[in-house]
Structure formats: structure tokens, C-alpha cells
Coordinates of C-alpha atoms in Angstrom, one line a residue:
X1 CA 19.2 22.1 17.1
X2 CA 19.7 24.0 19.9
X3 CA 21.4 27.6 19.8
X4 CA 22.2 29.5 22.9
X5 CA 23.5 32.4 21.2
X6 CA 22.0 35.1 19.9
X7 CA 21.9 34.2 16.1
X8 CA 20.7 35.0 13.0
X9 CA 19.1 32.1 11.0
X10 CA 18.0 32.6 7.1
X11 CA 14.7 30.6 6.5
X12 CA 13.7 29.6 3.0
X13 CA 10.1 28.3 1.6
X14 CA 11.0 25.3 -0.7
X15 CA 8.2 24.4 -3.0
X16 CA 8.2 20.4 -4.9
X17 CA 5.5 22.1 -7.8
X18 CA 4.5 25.5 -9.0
X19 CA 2.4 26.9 -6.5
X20 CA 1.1 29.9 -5.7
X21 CA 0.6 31.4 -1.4
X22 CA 0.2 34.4 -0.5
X23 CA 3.3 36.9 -0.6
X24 CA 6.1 36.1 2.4
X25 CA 7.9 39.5 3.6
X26 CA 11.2 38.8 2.8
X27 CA 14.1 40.6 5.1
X28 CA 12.1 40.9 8.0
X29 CA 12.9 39.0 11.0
X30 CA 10.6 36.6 12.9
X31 CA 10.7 34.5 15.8
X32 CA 10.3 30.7 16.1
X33 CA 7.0 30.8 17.4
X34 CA 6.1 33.2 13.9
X35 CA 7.8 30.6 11.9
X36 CA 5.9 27.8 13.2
X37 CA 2.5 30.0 12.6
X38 CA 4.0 30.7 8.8
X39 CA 4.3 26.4 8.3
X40 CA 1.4 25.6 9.1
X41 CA -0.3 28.3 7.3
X42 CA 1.7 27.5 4.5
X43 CA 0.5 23.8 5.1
X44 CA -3.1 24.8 4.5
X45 CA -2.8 27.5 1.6
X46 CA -1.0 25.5 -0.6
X47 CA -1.4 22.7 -2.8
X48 CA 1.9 20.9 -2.7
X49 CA 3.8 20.3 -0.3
X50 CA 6.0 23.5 1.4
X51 CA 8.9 23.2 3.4
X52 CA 10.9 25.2 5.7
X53 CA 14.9 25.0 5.1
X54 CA 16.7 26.7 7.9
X55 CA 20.9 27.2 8.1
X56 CA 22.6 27.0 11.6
X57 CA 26.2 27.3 13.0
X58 CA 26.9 24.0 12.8
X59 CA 27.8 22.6 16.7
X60 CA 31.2 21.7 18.3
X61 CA 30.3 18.4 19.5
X62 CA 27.7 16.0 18.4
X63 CA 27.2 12.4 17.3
X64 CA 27.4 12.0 13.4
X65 CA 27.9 8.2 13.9
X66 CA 23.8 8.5 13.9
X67 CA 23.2 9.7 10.5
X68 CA 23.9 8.3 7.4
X69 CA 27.2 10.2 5.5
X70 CA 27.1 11.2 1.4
X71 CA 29.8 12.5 -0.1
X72 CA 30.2 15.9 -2.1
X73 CA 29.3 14.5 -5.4
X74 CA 25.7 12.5 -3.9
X75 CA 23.0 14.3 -5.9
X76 CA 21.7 15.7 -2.3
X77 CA 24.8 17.0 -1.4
X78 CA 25.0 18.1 -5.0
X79 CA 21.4 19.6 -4.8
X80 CA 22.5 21.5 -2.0
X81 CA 25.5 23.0 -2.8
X82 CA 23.7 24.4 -5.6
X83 CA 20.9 26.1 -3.7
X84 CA 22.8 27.4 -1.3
X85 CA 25.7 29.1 -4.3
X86 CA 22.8 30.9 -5.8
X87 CA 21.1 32.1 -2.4
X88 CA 24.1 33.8 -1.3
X89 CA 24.2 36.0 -4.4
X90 CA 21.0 37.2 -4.1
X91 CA 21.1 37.4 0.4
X92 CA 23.8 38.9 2.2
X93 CA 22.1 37.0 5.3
X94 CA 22.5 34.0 3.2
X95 CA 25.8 34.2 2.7
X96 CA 27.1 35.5 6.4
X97 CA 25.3 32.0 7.6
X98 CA 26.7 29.5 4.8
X99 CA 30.4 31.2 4.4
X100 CA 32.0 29.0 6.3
X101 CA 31.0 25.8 4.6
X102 CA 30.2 24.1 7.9
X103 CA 26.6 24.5 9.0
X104 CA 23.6 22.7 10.1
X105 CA 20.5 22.6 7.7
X106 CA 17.1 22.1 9.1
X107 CA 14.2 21.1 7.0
X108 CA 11.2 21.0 8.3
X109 CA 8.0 19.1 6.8
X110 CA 4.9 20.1 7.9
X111 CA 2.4 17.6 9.3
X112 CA 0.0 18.0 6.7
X113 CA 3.1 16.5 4.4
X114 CA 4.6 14.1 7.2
X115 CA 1.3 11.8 7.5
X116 CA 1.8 10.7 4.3
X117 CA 4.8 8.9 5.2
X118 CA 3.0 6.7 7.7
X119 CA 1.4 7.1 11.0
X120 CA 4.5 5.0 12.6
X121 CA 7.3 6.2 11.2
X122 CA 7.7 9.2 13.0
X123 CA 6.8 10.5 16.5
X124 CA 8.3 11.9 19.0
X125 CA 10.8 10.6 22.1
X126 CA 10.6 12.5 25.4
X127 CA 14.1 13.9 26.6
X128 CA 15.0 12.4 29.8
X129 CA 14.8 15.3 32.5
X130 CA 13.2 17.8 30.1
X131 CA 9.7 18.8 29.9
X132 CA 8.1 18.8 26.7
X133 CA 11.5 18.3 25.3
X134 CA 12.4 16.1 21.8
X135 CA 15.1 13.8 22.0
X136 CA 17.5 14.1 19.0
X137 CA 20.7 14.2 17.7
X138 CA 21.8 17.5 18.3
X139 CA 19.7 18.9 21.2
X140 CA 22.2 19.5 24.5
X141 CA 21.2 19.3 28.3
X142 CA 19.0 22.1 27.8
X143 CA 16.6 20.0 25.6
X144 CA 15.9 23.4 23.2
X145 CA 15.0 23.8 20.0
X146 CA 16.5 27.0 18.4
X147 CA 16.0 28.8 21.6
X148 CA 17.1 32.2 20.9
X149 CA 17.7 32.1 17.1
X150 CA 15.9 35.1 15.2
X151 CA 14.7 33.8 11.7
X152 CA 15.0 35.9 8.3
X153 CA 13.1 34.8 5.5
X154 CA 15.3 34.5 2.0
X155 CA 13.2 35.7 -0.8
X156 CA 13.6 34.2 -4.4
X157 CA 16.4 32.2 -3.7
X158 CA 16.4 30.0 -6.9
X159 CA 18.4 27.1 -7.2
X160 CA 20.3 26.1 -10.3
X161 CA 19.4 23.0 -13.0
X162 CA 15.7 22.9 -14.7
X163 CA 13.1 21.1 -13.9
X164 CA 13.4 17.3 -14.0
X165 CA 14.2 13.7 -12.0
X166 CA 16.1 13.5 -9.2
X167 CA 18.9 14.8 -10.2
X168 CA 18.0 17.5 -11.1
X169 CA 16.8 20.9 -9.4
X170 CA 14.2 23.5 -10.4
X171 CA 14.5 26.9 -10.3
X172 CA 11.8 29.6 -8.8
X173 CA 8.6 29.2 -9.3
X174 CA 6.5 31.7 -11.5
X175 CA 5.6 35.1 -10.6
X176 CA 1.8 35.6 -9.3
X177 CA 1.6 35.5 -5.7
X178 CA 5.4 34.5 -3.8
X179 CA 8.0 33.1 -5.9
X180 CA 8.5 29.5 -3.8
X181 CA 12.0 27.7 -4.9
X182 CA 10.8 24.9 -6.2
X183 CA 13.1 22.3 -5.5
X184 CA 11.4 18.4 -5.3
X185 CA 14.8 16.4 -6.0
X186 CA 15.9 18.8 -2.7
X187 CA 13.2 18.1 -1.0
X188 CA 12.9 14.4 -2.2
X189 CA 16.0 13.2 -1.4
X190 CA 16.3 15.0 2.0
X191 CA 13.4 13.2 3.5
X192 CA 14.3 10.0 1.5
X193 CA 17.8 10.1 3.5
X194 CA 16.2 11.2 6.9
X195 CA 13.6 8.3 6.6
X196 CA 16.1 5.8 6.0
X197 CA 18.1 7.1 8.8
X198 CA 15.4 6.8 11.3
X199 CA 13.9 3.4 10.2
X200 CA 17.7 1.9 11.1
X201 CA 18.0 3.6 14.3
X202 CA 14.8 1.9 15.3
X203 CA 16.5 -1.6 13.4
X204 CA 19.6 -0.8 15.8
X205 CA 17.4 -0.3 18.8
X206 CA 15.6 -3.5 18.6
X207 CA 18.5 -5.6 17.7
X208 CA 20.3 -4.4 21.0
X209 CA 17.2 -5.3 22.4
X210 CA 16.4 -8.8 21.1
X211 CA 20.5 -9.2 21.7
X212 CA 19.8 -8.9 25.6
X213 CA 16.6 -10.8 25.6
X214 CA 18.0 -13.7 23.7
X215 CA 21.1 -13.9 25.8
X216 CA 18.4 -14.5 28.9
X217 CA 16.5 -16.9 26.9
X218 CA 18.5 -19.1 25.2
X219 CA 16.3 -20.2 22.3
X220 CA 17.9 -20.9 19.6
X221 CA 15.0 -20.2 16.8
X222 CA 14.6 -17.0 17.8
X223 CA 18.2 -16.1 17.4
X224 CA 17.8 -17.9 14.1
X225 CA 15.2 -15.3 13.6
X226 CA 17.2 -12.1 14.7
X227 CA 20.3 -13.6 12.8
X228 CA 18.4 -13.9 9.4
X229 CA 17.0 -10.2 9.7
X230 CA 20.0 -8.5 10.5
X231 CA 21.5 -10.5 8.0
X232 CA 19.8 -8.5 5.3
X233 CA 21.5 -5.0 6.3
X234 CA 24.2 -5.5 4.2
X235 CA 22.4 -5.5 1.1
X236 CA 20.1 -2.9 2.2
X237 CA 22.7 -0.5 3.0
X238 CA 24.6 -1.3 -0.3
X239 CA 21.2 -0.8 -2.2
X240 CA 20.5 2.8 -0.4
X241 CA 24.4 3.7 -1.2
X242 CA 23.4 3.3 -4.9
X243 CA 20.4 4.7 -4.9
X244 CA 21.3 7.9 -3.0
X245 CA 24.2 7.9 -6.0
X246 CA 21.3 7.3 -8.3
X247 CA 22.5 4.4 -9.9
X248 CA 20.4 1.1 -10.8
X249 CA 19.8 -1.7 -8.7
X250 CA 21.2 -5.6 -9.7
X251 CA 20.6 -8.8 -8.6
X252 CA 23.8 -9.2 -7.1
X253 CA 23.3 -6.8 -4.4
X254 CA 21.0 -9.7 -2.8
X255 CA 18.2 -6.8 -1.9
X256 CA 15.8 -9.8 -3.3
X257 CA 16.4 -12.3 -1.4
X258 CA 16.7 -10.0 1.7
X259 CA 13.2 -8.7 0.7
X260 CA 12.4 -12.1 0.7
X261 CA 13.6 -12.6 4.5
X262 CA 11.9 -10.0 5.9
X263 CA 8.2 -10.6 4.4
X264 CA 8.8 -14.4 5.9
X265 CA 9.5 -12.4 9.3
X266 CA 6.3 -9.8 8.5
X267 CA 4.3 -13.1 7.9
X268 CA 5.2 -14.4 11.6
X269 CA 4.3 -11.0 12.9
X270 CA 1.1 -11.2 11.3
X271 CA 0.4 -14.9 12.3
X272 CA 1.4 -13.8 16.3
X273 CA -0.6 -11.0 16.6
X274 CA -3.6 -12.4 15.2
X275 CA -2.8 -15.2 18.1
X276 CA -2.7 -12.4 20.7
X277 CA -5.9 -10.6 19.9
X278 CA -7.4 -13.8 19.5
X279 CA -6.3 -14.4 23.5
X280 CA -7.5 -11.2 24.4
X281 CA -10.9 -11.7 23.2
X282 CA -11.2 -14.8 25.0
X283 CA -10.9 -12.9 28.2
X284 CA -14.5 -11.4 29.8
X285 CA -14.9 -8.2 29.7
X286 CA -14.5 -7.0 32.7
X287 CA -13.0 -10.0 34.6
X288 CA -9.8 -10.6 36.2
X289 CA -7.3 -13.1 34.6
X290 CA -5.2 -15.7 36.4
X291 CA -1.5 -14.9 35.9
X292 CA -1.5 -18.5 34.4
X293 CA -3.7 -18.0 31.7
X294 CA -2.7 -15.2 30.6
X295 CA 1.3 -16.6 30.3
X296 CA 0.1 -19.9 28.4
X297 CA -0.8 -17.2 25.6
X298 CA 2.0 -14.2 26.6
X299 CA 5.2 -16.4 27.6
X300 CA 7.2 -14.3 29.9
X301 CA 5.2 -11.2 29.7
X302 CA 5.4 -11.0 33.7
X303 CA 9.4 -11.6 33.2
X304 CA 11.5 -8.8 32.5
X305 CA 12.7 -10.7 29.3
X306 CA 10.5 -13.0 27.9
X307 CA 9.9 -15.1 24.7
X308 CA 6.4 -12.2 24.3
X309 CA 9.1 -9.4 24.6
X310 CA 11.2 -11.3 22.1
X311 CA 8.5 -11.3 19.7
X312 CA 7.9 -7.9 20.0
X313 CA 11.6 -6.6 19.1
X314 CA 11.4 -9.2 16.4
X315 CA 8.9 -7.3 14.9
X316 CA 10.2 -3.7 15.7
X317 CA 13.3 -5.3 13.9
X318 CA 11.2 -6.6 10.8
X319 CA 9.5 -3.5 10.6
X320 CA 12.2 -0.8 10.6
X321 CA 14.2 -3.1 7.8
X322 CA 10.6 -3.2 5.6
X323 CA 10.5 0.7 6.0
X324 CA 14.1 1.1 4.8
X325 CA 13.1 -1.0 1.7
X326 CA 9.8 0.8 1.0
X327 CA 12.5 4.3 0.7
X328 CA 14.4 2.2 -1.3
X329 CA 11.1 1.5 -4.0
X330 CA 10.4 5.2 -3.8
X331 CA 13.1 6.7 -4.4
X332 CA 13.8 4.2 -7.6
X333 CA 10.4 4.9 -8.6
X334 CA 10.4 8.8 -8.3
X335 CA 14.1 8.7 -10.6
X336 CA 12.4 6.9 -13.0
X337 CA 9.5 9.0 -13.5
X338 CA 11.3 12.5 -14.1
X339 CA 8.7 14.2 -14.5
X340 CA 6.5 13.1 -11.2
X341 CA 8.9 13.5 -8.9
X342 CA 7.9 13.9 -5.4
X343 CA 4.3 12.5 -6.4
X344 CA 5.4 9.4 -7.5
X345 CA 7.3 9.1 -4.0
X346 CA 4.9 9.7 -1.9
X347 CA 2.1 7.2 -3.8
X348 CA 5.0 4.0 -3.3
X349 CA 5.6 5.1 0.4
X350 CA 1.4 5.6 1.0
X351 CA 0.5 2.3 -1.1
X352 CA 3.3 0.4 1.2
X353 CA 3.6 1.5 4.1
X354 CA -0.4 1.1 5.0
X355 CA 0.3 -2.7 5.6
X356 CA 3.0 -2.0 7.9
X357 CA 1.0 1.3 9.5
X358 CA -2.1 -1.6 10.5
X359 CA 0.9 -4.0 11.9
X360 CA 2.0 -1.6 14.5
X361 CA -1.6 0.0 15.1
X362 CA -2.3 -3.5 16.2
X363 CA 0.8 -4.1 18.3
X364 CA 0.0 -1.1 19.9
X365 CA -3.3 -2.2 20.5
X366 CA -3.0 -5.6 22.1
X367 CA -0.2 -3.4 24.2
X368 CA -2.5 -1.1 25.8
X369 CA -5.1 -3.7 26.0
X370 CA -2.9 -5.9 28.0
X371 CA -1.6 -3.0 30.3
X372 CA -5.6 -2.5 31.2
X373 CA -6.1 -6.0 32.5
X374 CA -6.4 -6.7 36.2
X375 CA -4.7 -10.5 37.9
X376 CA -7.0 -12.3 39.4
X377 CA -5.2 -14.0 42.8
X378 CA -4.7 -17.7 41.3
X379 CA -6.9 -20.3 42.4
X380 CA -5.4 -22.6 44.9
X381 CA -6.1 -25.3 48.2
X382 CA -4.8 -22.9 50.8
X383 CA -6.4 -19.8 51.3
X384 CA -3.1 -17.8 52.4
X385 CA -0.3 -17.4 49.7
X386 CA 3.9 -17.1 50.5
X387 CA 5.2 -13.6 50.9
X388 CA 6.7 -15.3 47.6
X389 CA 3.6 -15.7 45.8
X390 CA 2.5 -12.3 46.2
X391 CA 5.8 -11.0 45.4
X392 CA 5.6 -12.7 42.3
X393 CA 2.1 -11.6 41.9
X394 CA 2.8 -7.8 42.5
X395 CA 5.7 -7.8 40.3
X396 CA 3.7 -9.1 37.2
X397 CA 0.9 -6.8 38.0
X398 CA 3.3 -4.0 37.6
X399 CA 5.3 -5.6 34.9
X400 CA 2.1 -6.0 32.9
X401 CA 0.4 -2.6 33.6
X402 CA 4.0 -0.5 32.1
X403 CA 3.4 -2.6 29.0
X404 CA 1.3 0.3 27.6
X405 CA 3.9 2.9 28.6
X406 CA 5.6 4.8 25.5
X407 CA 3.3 2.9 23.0
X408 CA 2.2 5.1 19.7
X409 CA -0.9 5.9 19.4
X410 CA -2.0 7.2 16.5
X411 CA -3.0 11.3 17.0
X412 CA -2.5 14.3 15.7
X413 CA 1.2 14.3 13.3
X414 CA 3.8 16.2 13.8
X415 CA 6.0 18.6 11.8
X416 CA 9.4 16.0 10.7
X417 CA 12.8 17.9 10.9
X418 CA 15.4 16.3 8.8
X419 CA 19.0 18.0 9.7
X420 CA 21.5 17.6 7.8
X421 CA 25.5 18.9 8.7
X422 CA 27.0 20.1 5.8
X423 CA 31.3 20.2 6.2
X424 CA 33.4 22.4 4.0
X425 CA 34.6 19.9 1.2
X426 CA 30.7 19.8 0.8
X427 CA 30.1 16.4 1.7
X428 CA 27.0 16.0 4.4
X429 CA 26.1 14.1 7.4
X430 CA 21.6 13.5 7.5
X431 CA 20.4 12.3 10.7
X432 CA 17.1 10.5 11.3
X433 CA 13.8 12.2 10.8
X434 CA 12.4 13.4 14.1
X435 CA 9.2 14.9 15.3
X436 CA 10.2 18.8 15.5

């Protein structure tokens, strides 16, 4: 979020176990750069996973259409209500920042905690026009992030309930170093909504995408393909409504049979790439490759839309829907296991998500493999091409080389901010995970 006023921000330490870190000063102010320094030290001292929660005026304008609502009575809403009632009796800071009801919660998972959710699930997007900058949901022209905010840890801020599932929330840890709120249902449900929020923007993306490439293209199997995929959004959606109600899961939501769809669609993904690599390796090292060749294996990969490109979003598409269901066995797994709570959620999402983490490691590399190959000038009677030919040529050259532009490597992860905007009747608004 970006602030351009000069504000005061509490800052809480949210433990999912009893833990013990050295003692936090509480009361004493710290800038953004300190709080980053305290994360990842927390990161490394502790045993379990620590996260930051941070409370900001909530802004005048932004998009909620990009986050997934819950109403006052979900059990994160519910969870967070609750937290926040009992930190402003024991913070006057607390309470000046939550009074009004409307404001902008900030949790922040260290890196340490993010790579278990998968290599590809998270990175970050460049903000057009701004250096270094993330794009998000609520970041303004100025591409900031908490620019002038002065943070203030909360000490001891226990929430209500006892220890249990995940509907329930624990209350402060035990004495014996700092007293961490521990708070895994909080913290488990927070991420599980923020994950699901980010895997359908990228389901969104790619269907806009394979909508325009299609409309060039014309073949009918592949819109056969997009139209059974996004078919299965309904019952996803419907299941993750439960779910984040924590109610059980039945055969007539149709969440089997859309399972069903998209490990057919995985499957195809699987079977393409391992044709792609297979093309690659069958061109010298070293050599240059006839624009011919190389299109009998990547059709339309020196066209602006092309049946290669088409594949592609198809599998961006399959992908982002296969995440969403992954949350979706987590979360069911975690509520019934009460007392393995953010554990058990992380195992599911590890054991999962590897499959999918090795699909787009290996998109990514026959990407940037592709983008490092040089055309050969095709081989031909006359020795003097059309300013056509070498148009053509040019063009695909270029077309081929951007290929490897944007792609995710896999690096050093990043700290995932989950934000959620919380109104005054209590109900909240989460928007996708994103690298902070």
C-alpha cells in the first residue's frame, strides 16, 4: 500500500506455534527499512513460521473487484475481528489505527515461509514506469510501498478462542523470551485466501489471452480446450465459498469431475513440453536454425498469435486452476486435523504443488532456450531474398528472441504480502498474494 502521509502504522508478530525469539521493544517506533531487518531476522531465529500484520488507513480509491469478498461471519473475518477487539484494549496505537472499522491489513510472509508454497506461485510484476516498483492492487502512480509510514510494534496483543482448527484462534504464546500471538487459523486462512486470489488472476489473465489468440486462429479444439477449463470455475469457486465458510465438500458441487478436466489438460501440458524439449535437443549446439524448422515443431512462434502461444496460455490457464484446487485440499486437510494446523497445510501444498513447480520450470526453460537461438537465412535457388523475405525474417528473429522476456526463473523468494480491506460491518475484501 502506498501512504503519502505521515502515519502511524501498529505492526504485530503473529506466531502459528509456540515459539520463543528474542524480546521485540514494544512502543518504540521503527522505520520500514527496520521492519524489513526485524522479518527476516525473525525468519531465521525462529522455528515456525512468523508473520508481520500491519494496519493502514484504508484508501479512497482502489479496485476490490480483484480480490476475493468474505463476509463478517467467514472464520477469517471472524479471526480478525477478534484479534484486532483484544489489541485495542491492550494498545492505544492499536485502537487510534482500527477505530474506524475501515482499514487495510497487511500481512507479510517472509521468504523463508513463502517458498514453501511453490517456486511459481508468487513473484513479482514490474510497475510500468517505476523503477524497482511492484505492481499490485493498491500501489498509486507513485509505485510506493508504505513510503512514509512510521511502524510501532504491538506487544502481547493476544487474540481470543484457544488453541484449535481453523476456526479457532490461539491466544499469546508463553512467557520465556517475546510473547508471539500465536494465531495459525489467522495466519492460515489469510494466505489460503491470498493464494487463491492470485492463482485466478493468473486463470483470468490467460483466458483473456487464449480469448484473443483463438479469435486469430480459428481452431476449434483449442477453444474446445479453453472452453472445458474455464468451465470448471464455477465449481471451484463454489467449493472455495464453502470452504472459506468451513463447511464440507459434496459431490454435487462437481469439483470431481472439474479435477478431472484439468489433470486431462495437465496431461496435454506434459505431453507438449516433452515434444518441445525433444525439438530443442535436436538442434546443434551452436548452430543456426532455419525459420522452417523450427515452426514445423513451434507453429506460429514467429507470429504474434500462434497455435505455440495458444499452448502456452493453455497451460498458464491449467495451471492457475490446479493451484486454486491444491488451496482447496489444504485448507480441507488443515480443518480436519485441529490440532496440526498450519503444518498440515503447508505438507498438501509442498507434496502438490512440486508437480506443477517442475511444469513451469520447464516451460520456462524451453522459453529461454528458444529466445537464445539464432535463424539461419533459409536455404534457397537465388542468392538475393525480397525486402519481404527479410522482413519476415527480421520480424521472427525479434519475435523469437522477446520470448524469454518476463519468464520466472527460479531465484532467491521473496517476502508475500497478502492485504486484506477490512469495511466497518466487518466483512473483508483479500487481494492476491504478491511479492512485497
Amino acid at each position: 500500500m502506498t501512504d503519502d502521509r505521515k502515519t502511524t502504522v501498529p505492526v504485530w508478530t503473529l506466531a502459528t506455534a509456540d515459539v520463543r525469539v528474542p524480546g521485540l521493544t514494544a512502543g518504540e517506533s521503527m522505520t520500514a527499512e527496520r521492519l524489513t531487518e526485524l522479518r527476516g531476522a525473525l525468519a531465521v531465529l525462529a522455528d515456525e513460521p512468523i508473520v508481520t500484520l500491519e494496519a493502514h488507513p484504508l484508501p479512497e480509491k482502489f479496485d476490490r473487484g480483484r480480490g476475493i469478498p468474505l463476509d463478517a461471519a467467514s472464520p477469517l473475518a471472524h479471526h480478525l475481528s477478534q484479534f484486532i477487539t483484544q489489541s485495542a484494549r491492550t494498545s492505544l496505537t492499536a485502537a487510534r489505527a482500527t477505530g474506524s472499522g475501515e482499514v487495510l491489513y497487511r500481512m507479510v510472509v517472509p521468504a523463508k515461509v513463502a517458498a514453501r508454497f511453490g517456486q511459481g506461485l508468487v513473484c513479482s510484476m514490474a510497475a510500468k514506469g517505476v523503477a524497482g516498483g511492484i505492481r499490485g492492487p493498491l500501489v498509486n502512480s507513485a509505485g510506493g510501498i508504505v513510503g512514509q509510514a512510521t511502524f510501532v510494534p504491538v506487544g502481547k496483543a493476544a487474540a481470543a478462542g484457544t488453541v484449535g482448527g481453523a476456526g479457532a484462534t490461539a491466544g499469546a504464546a508463553a512467557a520465556g523470551g517475546a510473547a508471539l500471538t500465536v494465531a495459525a487459523p489467522l495466519v492460515l486462512m489469510a494466505v489460503a485466501v491470498g493464494v487463491s486470489a492470485h492463482a485466478d488472476q493468473k486463470r483470468r489473465q490467460a483466458v483473456e489471452h487464449i480469448t484473443e489468440l483463438l479469435e486469430q486462429l480459428q481452431e476449434d479444439k483449442l477453444d474446445d480446450e479453453r472452453s472445458a477449463l474455464d468451465g470448471c470455475r464455477a465449481a471451484i469457486d463454489k467449493a472455495t465459498a464453502i470452504l472459506l465458510d468451513q463447511g464440507r465438500l459434496g459431490v454435487s458441487l462437481g469439483l470431481d469431475s472439474a479435477v478431472h478436466t484439468i489433470d486431462t489438460a495437465l496431461s496435454k501440458v506434459e505431453i507438449r513440453l516433452g515434444r518441445w524439449r525433444s525439438a530443442l535437443d535436436g538442434v546443434p549446439e551452436g548452430e543456426a536454425v532455419e525459420l522452417g524448422t523450427l515452426t514445423k515443431s513451434f507453429p506460429g512462434v514467429d507470429d504474434q498469435g500462434g497455435r505455440f502461444r495458444a499452448h502456452l496460455e493453455l497451460a498458464a490457464l491449467a495451471i492457475a486452476l490446479k493451484r486454486r484446487v491444491i488451496v482447496l485440499q489444504a485448507v480441507e486437510h488443515a480443518q480436519g486435523d485441529p490440532g496440526n494446523v498450519f503444518e498440515n497445510f503447508v505438507r498438501v501444498l509442498k507434496r502438490d504443488q512440486r508437480h506443477l513447480d517442475e511444469l513451469e520450470s520447464g516451460i520456462a526453460g524451453v522459453l529461454v532456450r528458444l529466445s537464445a537461438l539464432e535463424l539461419a537465412r533459409p536455404n534457397g535457388l537465388l542468392p538475393v531474398f525480397t525486402p519481404g523475405e527479410v522482413d519476415r525474417l527480421m520480424s521472427a528473429a525479434h519475435r523469437i528472441h522477446r520470448l524469454g522476456d518476463g519468464v520466472a526463473v527460479s531465484g532467491r523468494p521473496s517476502d508475500v504480502a497478502i492485504e486484506i480491506a477490512r469495511d466497518r460491518d466487518g466483512s473483508v475484501v483479500v487481494f492476491p498474494a504478491l511479492a512485497a
